[in-house]
Every structure is written in C-alpha cells, then in structure tokens.
Amino acid sequence: MKKIAVLTSGGDSPGMNAAIRAVVKTALYKGVVPFGIYDGFMGMIEGRGKVLTYNDVDNIIQYGGTVLGSARCEEFRTLEGRKKAIAFLEKEGVEGLVVIGGDGSYTGASLLSKEMNIPIIGLPGTIDNDIFGTDHTIGFDTALNTVIDAVDKIRDTASSHHRVFFVEVMGRDAGFIALHSAIASGAEYALIPEEKTDLVKLSADIRENSGARRGTIIIVAEGDDAGNAMEIMNKVKPMLPGFDLRHSVLGHIQRGGNPSVKDRILATRLGNEAVHRLLAGETNMALGMKGDEIVACPISRAIKEHAMPDARLLTLLKELHTIGGSERALKN
Ligand code: ATP
C-alpha cells in the first residue's frame, strides 16, 4: 500500500485533528504517502484533496474542529455520487482509506469499500458517544468537560435563588452526554432518550426532595421523549406551583474547544493503529477502545448495533439524589 487517504465526516468533534495528525505522521513513518480529502465525502465527490506533509499536521493536535473540514453529503448516498468519488480515488492512486466520523459515515464508507474494493478503517469521531464497539468516541470527553463547566456556573445561580433549572445538552438519539455530565456536575436528574420520561413522577420527586436542596438541576438530552428542555419545563410548571423554573440550552459550544487530554490520547492511538491495520491488510473494521486496549469490530456490526448508556449510572443518580429515610429521621 503506497497511498492512504484520510477524511473527517458528519458532525465535527474535538480530537479529530489529533486523529488526522496521527494517521499522517504514522503513514510517513511507514513510508506511505498520506492524502487528505477535504470536507468528507463531499470533497471526495468534488475531487478536492492533497498530499499531506509532516508540516501540514505539525501544530494541530491542540485545536478543536477539523483542519480537513467536514460535511454532510446527500449525493454520496447515491450510486452516481459514489462513482464520482471512486473515480477521484482511482485517479489519485489511493489504496487505503481512514474515515473519521459517526455511524452514518461508517455506512457510506462501507458501501464505498464494497463498490471500489478499497480497504477502509473507521475511527469513531462524534461527541455523542453513540458508536457501538468502543467505550468512548473521539470528542465525547471534551464535550463533557464543556458541559460540566457550564452546569457548574448555572449551579451558582440555581442554588442562590433556589431555582429548578432544565439544562439541554446535545444527544438527539443518545443520552450519554446527559447522563455522564449529570453524574460529573452533581445534577439531580438526567432525562435521556433511552429511558421513558415520566414528568408526573419527576415533579413529585422534585417537590418531595426540594426541601433539602438549595437548587435543582435537570440535564435534558435534546432528543428526550418528553420534549426539549423548554417544552419539559412548560409541561411540569402546573405541577410545581411556587417553584422558580428556568431553562438553558447549551447548544453548539458543546462541539468546540481544545480537545481534552483524554481525547487527544484516544485519537492519537486510534489514528496510529488505523494505519498499522491497513498496512497489515485489514479492512472494513471500526476501531475503538475498551479499557486501555484498542479493539476492532466489523464496520457492519458497528452500524447495526446500538451503544447504550450504562443503566447503573441512572440508579447511581437516583441513589445520590433521593433524600433517604435516615436524613428525614434526623430532621424530625
Ligand atoms: P454524527 O454522529 O456527527 O451525526 P455521522 O457520521 O453519523 O456523524 P451523518 O450525517 O449521518 O453523520 O453521515 C455523514 C455522511 O455519511 C452523510 O452526509 C453521507 O454523505 C454519508 N452517509 C450516511 N448514511 C449513508 C448511507 N446510508 N449511504 C451512503 N452514505 C451515507
């Protein structure tokens, strides 16, 4: 294999640059030419890319976003679109491909691999952590740190004014960010798409436990079945008379910022491994990390199966934030 291309696709996530850098530097170390494709599959269709040098990636590990750019590309979903992409890869003499993105990107990559018969390795690049076959995705840890920084600030005002705050975080289909940030920020509740939300029960719980709390924080994944943070706040309002309810949507700040140490190391290890695996003749594998071990599973499986948040964390939240009988006894 003489030339390996790399691209980033789908939503950007902090750490993608560290992954690109590791792919390029490892390829150069192994005597392979690294080739960067701009703006994901869109750039592949439009024939935009260039050979990358050590210098191109020498000062990017610390930056969020992706220096190659990313895109969502409808045309790539069509055979015609993918034929244009294949023509470009053939013209450039690309013999292997590293795709950094979410499961949509994995699906596109796997079709391309079949139609062109080109070896492909997928790296999990998304803040949502919703990719099967890895404990964590590239960008998840940084997004969590951004969320808890914001929630810590919201907590100051929530507790000073005894408010109930509904904080909306990203996660259209997955509650990893909501659940993990709730644990890490000390929020009292996490409402996630994977668990049915019962607003009557939530309101009763807030009423029951509010006496012992200075304020209440509820982290809401944007895709929760009961609605977004503002909708949920409006629905529970009649059930919480006398409570001061507020909502806050954290939005796109969650995608940006300098990657955390954890994301830099994860991305660097996976980028390096992707090149080694391509050179060893592997194809159609999605890489990830379980504990401290790099693991691989077929891309087809990573696409088909769903990553689920750990239900034990929901129990943990409940146990930490329900005022127990012994405390009630002490008060009486
Ligand atoms: P994120 O988790 O950030 O949303 P993602 O990789 O899942 O990342 P998508 O928008 O779902 O993001 O997919 C990225 C791109 O992959 C799409 O814009 C499209 O070009 C390609 N893609 C997705 N699904 C398919 C498919 N079924 N067939 C061909 N290409 C696809």
Coordinates of C-alpha atoms and ligand atoms in Angstrom, one line a residue:
M1 CA 0.0 0.0 0.0
K2 CA 1.6 3.2 -1.2
K3 CA -1.0 5.9 -0.5
I4 CA -3.6 6.2 2.3
A5 CA -6.3 8.9 2.4
V6 CA -7.9 10.3 5.5
L7 CA -11.2 12.3 5.8
T8 CA -13.5 13.6 8.5
S9 CA -17.2 13.3 8.0
G10 CA -20.5 14.1 9.8
G11 CA -20.5 16.4 12.8
D12 CA -17.1 17.7 13.8
S13 CA -15.7 16.7 17.2
P14 CA -12.7 17.8 19.3
G15 CA -9.9 15.4 18.7
M16 CA -10.4 14.8 15.0
N17 CA -7.3 16.9 14.3
A18 CA -5.3 14.7 16.7
A19 CA -6.5 11.6 14.7
I20 CA -5.7 13.2 11.3
R21 CA -2.2 14.1 12.7
A22 CA -1.6 10.5 13.9
V23 CA -2.7 9.0 10.6
V24 CA -0.4 11.3 8.6
K25 CA 2.6 11.0 10.8
T26 CA 2.3 7.2 11.1
A27 CA 1.9 6.9 7.3
L28 CA 5.0 9.0 6.8
Y29 CA 6.9 6.9 9.3
K30 CA 5.9 3.7 7.5
G31 CA 6.9 5.2 4.1
V32 CA 3.4 5.6 2.9
V33 CA 2.1 8.8 1.2
P34 CA -0.8 10.4 3.3
F35 CA -3.5 12.1 1.3
G36 CA -6.1 14.4 2.9
I37 CA -9.6 14.7 1.5
Y38 CA -11.4 18.0 2.2
D39 CA -15.0 18.2 3.6
G40 CA -15.7 14.5 3.9
F41 CA -17.5 12.6 1.2
M42 CA -18.4 15.9 -0.5
G43 CA -14.8 16.7 -1.2
M44 CA -14.3 13.1 -2.4
I45 CA -17.1 13.6 -5.0
E46 CA -15.8 17.0 -6.0
G47 CA -12.2 15.9 -6.3
R48 CA -10.7 18.0 -3.5
G49 CA -7.7 16.8 -1.6
K50 CA -4.0 16.9 -1.4
V51 CA -0.9 15.0 -0.3
L52 CA -0.2 16.0 3.3
T53 CA 3.2 16.6 4.8
Y54 CA 4.6 16.4 8.3
N55 CA 4.4 20.2 8.4
D56 CA 0.7 20.2 7.4
V57 CA -0.2 18.4 10.7
D58 CA 2.6 19.6 12.9
N59 CA 0.7 22.1 15.0
I60 CA -2.9 20.9 15.1
I61 CA -3.3 18.5 18.0
Q62 CA -4.5 21.2 20.3
Y63 CA -7.3 22.5 18.1
G64 CA -11.0 21.6 18.0
G65 CA -12.9 21.1 14.8
T66 CA -11.1 19.5 11.8
V67 CA -8.5 21.1 9.6
L68 CA -9.7 18.9 6.7
G69 CA -13.3 20.2 7.1
S70 CA -16.4 18.0 7.4
A71 CA -19.7 17.9 5.7
R72 CA -23.0 16.0 5.3
C73 CA -23.3 15.0 1.7
E74 CA -26.6 13.8 0.2
E75 CA -25.1 13.0 -3.1
F76 CA -22.8 10.3 -1.6
R77 CA -26.0 8.3 -0.7
T78 CA -26.5 7.7 -4.4
L79 CA -24.5 5.3 -6.6
E80 CA -23.9 8.0 -9.1
G81 CA -22.3 10.2 -6.4
R82 CA -20.1 7.4 -5.1
K83 CA -19.0 6.6 -8.7
K84 CA -17.6 10.1 -8.9
A85 CA -15.8 9.6 -5.5
I86 CA -14.3 6.3 -6.7
A87 CA -13.1 7.9 -9.9
F88 CA -11.3 10.5 -7.8
L89 CA -9.7 8.0 -5.5
E90 CA -8.5 5.9 -8.5
K91 CA -7.1 9.0 -10.3
E92 CA -5.1 9.8 -7.1
G93 CA -3.9 6.3 -6.6
V94 CA -5.4 6.0 -3.1
E95 CA -5.1 2.4 -1.9
G96 CA -6.5 2.6 1.6
L97 CA -8.8 5.0 3.5
V98 CA -9.3 6.1 7.1
V99 CA -12.8 7.5 7.8
I100 CA -13.2 9.5 11.0
G101 CA -16.9 10.1 11.8
G102 CA -20.1 8.7 13.2
D103 CA -22.2 5.7 12.1
G104 CA -23.6 7.5 9.0
S105 CA -20.0 8.0 7.9
Y106 CA -19.4 4.3 8.6
T107 CA -22.3 3.3 6.4
G108 CA -21.0 5.5 3.5
A109 CA -17.5 4.1 4.0
S110 CA -18.7 0.5 3.9
L111 CA -20.6 1.0 0.7
L112 CA -17.6 2.6 -0.9
S113 CA -15.4 -0.2 0.3
K114 CA -17.6 -2.8 -1.4
E115 CA -18.1 -0.9 -4.6
M116 CA -14.4 0.0 -5.1
N117 CA -12.9 -2.9 -3.3
I118 CA -10.7 -0.5 -1.2
P119 CA -9.6 -1.3 2.3
I120 CA -11.2 1.0 4.9
I121 CA -10.8 1.6 8.6
G122 CA -13.3 3.6 10.6
L123 CA -12.5 5.8 13.7
P124 CA -15.3 6.9 16.0
G125 CA -15.4 10.7 15.7
T126 CA -18.5 12.1 17.4
I127 CA -19.3 13.9 20.6
D128 CA -22.4 11.8 21.2
N129 CA -20.5 8.6 22.2
D130 CA -23.2 6.6 20.4
I131 CA -21.0 4.2 18.5
F132 CA -21.0 0.5 19.2
G133 CA -17.7 -1.2 19.9
T134 CA -15.9 1.5 21.9
D135 CA -16.1 2.8 25.5
H136 CA -15.7 6.3 24.3
T137 CA -15.7 8.2 21.0
I138 CA -13.3 10.9 20.0
G139 CA -14.7 14.2 21.3
F140 CA -17.0 12.8 24.0
D141 CA -14.7 13.7 26.9
T142 CA -14.1 17.2 25.7
A143 CA -17.9 17.8 25.2
L144 CA -18.5 16.6 28.7
N145 CA -15.9 18.9 30.2
T146 CA -17.6 21.8 28.3
V147 CA -21.0 20.8 29.7
I148 CA -19.9 20.5 33.3
D149 CA -18.1 23.8 33.1
A150 CA -21.4 25.4 32.0
V151 CA -23.5 23.5 34.6
D152 CA -21.1 24.5 37.4
K153 CA -21.9 28.1 36.5
I154 CA -25.6 27.5 36.3
R155 CA -25.5 25.8 39.7
D156 CA -24.3 29.0 41.3
T157 CA -27.4 30.9 40.3
A158 CA -29.7 27.9 40.8
S159 CA -28.6 27.5 44.4
S160 CA -28.5 31.2 45.2
H161 CA -32.1 31.6 44.0
H162 CA -33.4 28.1 44.8
R163 CA -34.3 27.6 41.2
V164 CA -35.1 24.5 39.2
F165 CA -33.0 24.5 36.0
F166 CA -33.6 22.4 32.9
V167 CA -30.3 22.3 31.0
E168 CA -30.5 21.0 27.5
V169 CA -27.4 19.2 26.1
M170 CA -26.8 17.5 22.8
G171 CA -28.0 14.0 22.1
R172 CA -30.8 13.6 19.5
D173 CA -30.8 9.8 19.9
A174 CA -28.4 9.1 22.7
G175 CA -28.2 10.1 26.4
F176 CA -24.5 9.6 27.0
I177 CA -23.7 13.3 27.3
A178 CA -26.7 14.0 29.5
L179 CA -26.1 11.0 31.9
H180 CA -22.4 11.4 32.2
S181 CA -22.5 15.2 32.6
A182 CA -25.2 14.8 35.3
I183 CA -23.0 12.5 37.3
A184 CA -20.0 14.7 36.9
S185 CA -21.7 18.0 37.6
G186 CA -23.8 16.8 40.6
A187 CA -27.0 17.4 38.7
E188 CA -30.0 15.8 40.4
Y189 CA -31.6 14.2 37.3
A190 CA -30.8 13.2 33.7
L191 CA -33.6 12.8 31.1
I192 CA -32.4 10.6 28.3
P193 CA -34.0 9.2 25.1
E194 CA -33.1 5.6 26.2
E195 CA -35.4 5.8 29.2
K196 CA -39.1 6.8 29.2
T197 CA -39.5 10.1 31.0
D198 CA -42.4 10.3 33.5
L199 CA -43.0 14.0 34.2
V200 CA -45.6 13.4 36.9
K201 CA -43.1 11.3 38.8
L202 CA -40.3 13.8 38.2
S203 CA -42.4 16.7 39.5
A204 CA -43.4 14.7 42.6
D205 CA -39.8 13.8 43.2
I206 CA -38.7 17.5 42.9
R207 CA -41.5 18.6 45.3
E208 CA -40.6 15.9 47.8
N209 CA -36.8 16.4 47.8
S210 CA -36.6 20.2 47.3
G211 CA -36.6 21.0 51.0
A212 CA -33.1 19.5 51.3
R213 CA -31.7 21.1 48.2
R214 CA -30.6 24.6 47.5
G215 CA -31.4 24.3 43.8
T216 CA -32.2 21.5 41.4
I217 CA -30.5 20.8 38.0
I218 CA -32.1 18.5 35.5
I219 CA -29.9 17.7 32.4
V220 CA -32.1 17.0 29.4
A221 CA -30.8 15.3 26.3
E222 CA -32.3 17.2 23.3
G223 CA -33.9 14.0 22.0
D224 CA -35.7 13.1 25.2
D225 CA -39.2 11.6 24.5
A226 CA -40.9 14.2 26.7
G227 CA -39.6 17.1 24.6
N228 CA -36.7 19.6 24.8
A229 CA -35.8 21.5 27.9
M230 CA -38.2 24.4 27.3
E231 CA -41.1 22.1 26.5
I232 CA -40.5 19.9 29.5
M233 CA -40.2 23.0 31.8
N234 CA -43.6 24.2 30.5
K235 CA -45.2 20.8 30.9
V236 CA -44.1 20.5 34.6
K237 CA -44.9 24.1 35.5
P238 CA -48.5 23.4 36.6
M239 CA -47.3 20.5 38.8
L240 CA -44.7 22.7 40.6
P241 CA -46.5 25.7 41.9
G242 CA -44.3 28.1 43.8
F243 CA -41.1 26.8 42.1
D244 CA -38.9 29.2 40.1
L245 CA -38.3 27.2 36.9
R246 CA -35.7 28.2 34.2
H247 CA -34.2 26.6 31.2
S248 CA -30.9 26.9 29.3
V249 CA -29.8 25.4 26.0
L250 CA -26.1 24.8 25.8
G251 CA -26.1 24.3 22.0
H252 CA -23.0 24.3 19.8
I253 CA -20.5 25.3 22.4
Q254 CA -20.5 21.6 23.2
R255 CA -18.9 20.8 19.8
G256 CA -16.0 23.2 20.0
G257 CA -12.9 23.9 22.1
N258 CA -9.5 22.4 22.6
P259 CA -9.6 18.7 23.0
S260 CA -9.1 17.2 26.4
V261 CA -6.0 15.1 27.2
K262 CA -8.2 12.0 27.1
D263 CA -9.5 12.8 23.6
R264 CA -6.0 13.7 22.3
I265 CA -4.6 10.4 23.5
L266 CA -7.6 8.3 22.3
A267 CA -7.5 10.0 18.8
T268 CA -3.7 9.7 18.6
R269 CA -3.7 6.0 19.5
L270 CA -6.6 5.1 17.1
G271 CA -5.1 7.2 14.2
N272 CA -1.8 5.4 14.6
E273 CA -3.5 2.0 14.8
A274 CA -5.6 2.6 11.7
V275 CA -2.5 2.9 9.6
H276 CA -0.9 -0.2 11.1
R277 CA -4.1 -2.2 10.5
L278 CA -4.4 -1.0 6.8
L279 CA -0.8 -2.0 6.2
A280 CA -1.5 -5.4 7.8
G281 CA -4.2 -6.0 5.3
E282 CA -7.3 -5.4 7.5
T283 CA -10.4 -3.8 6.0
N284 CA -13.9 -2.8 7.0
M285 CA -13.0 -2.6 10.7
A286 CA -14.1 0.1 13.1
L287 CA -11.6 0.8 15.9
G288 CA -12.3 1.7 19.4
M289 CA -11.1 1.5 22.9
K290 CA -12.2 -0.9 25.7
G291 CA -10.5 -0.1 29.0
D292 CA -6.9 0.6 27.9
E293 CA -7.0 -1.8 24.9
I294 CA -7.5 -0.9 21.3
V295 CA -10.2 -3.1 19.9
A296 CA -11.8 -3.6 16.5
C297 CA -15.1 -4.8 15.3
P298 CA -16.5 -5.1 11.7
I299 CA -17.9 -1.8 10.5
S300 CA -21.1 -3.7 9.6
R301 CA -21.6 -4.6 13.2
A302 CA -20.8 -1.1 14.5
I303 CA -23.5 0.2 12.2
K304 CA -26.1 -2.4 13.1
E305 CA -25.8 -2.4 16.9
H306 CA -26.6 0.5 19.2
A307 CA -24.4 1.7 22.0
M308 CA -26.4 2.1 25.2
P309 CA -25.6 4.2 28.3
D310 CA -24.9 2.2 31.4
A311 CA -28.2 1.8 33.3
R312 CA -26.2 1.6 36.6
L313 CA -25.4 5.3 36.2
L314 CA -29.2 6.1 36.3
T315 CA -29.5 4.1 39.5
L316 CA -26.5 5.9 40.9
L317 CA -28.0 9.3 40.1
K318 CA -31.2 8.2 41.9
E319 CA -29.4 6.9 45.0
L320 CA -27.4 10.1 45.3
H321 CA -30.3 12.5 45.0
T322 CA -33.2 11.0 46.9
I323 CA -33.3 12.2 50.4
G324 CA -33.1 9.0 52.5
G325 CA -35.1 7.9 55.5
S326 CA -32.2 8.4 57.9
E327 CA -31.9 12.1 56.9
R328 CA -35.6 12.6 57.3
A329 CA -35.4 11.0 60.8
L330 CA -32.6 13.3 61.8
K331 CA -34.7 16.3 60.7
N332 CA -37.7 15.2 62.6
Ligands
ATP1 P1 -22.7 12.4 13.6 O1 -22.7 11.3 14.7 O2 -21.9 13.5 14.0 O3 -24.1 12.7 13.1 P2 -22.4 10.8 11.2 O4 -21.2 10.2 10.5 O5 -23.4 9.8 11.8 O6 -21.9 11.7 12.3 P3 -24.2 11.5 9.1 O7 -24.7 12.9 8.6 O8 -25.3 10.5 9.5 O9 -23.2 11.8 10.3 O10 -23.4 10.8 7.9 C1 -22.3 11.5 7.4 C2 -22.3 11.3 5.9 O11 -22.1 9.9 5.6 C3 -23.6 11.7 5.2 O12 -23.7 13.1 5.0 C4 -23.5 10.9 3.9 O13 -22.6 11.6 3.0 C5 -22.8 9.6 4.4 N1 -23.8 8.6 4.6 C6 -24.6 8.5 5.7 N2 -25.5 7.5 5.5 C7 -25.3 7.0 4.3 C8 -25.9 5.9 3.6 N3 -26.9 5.2 4.0 N4 -25.4 5.7 2.3 C9 -24.3 6.4 1.8 N5 -23.8 7.4 2.5 C10 -24.2 7.7 3.7

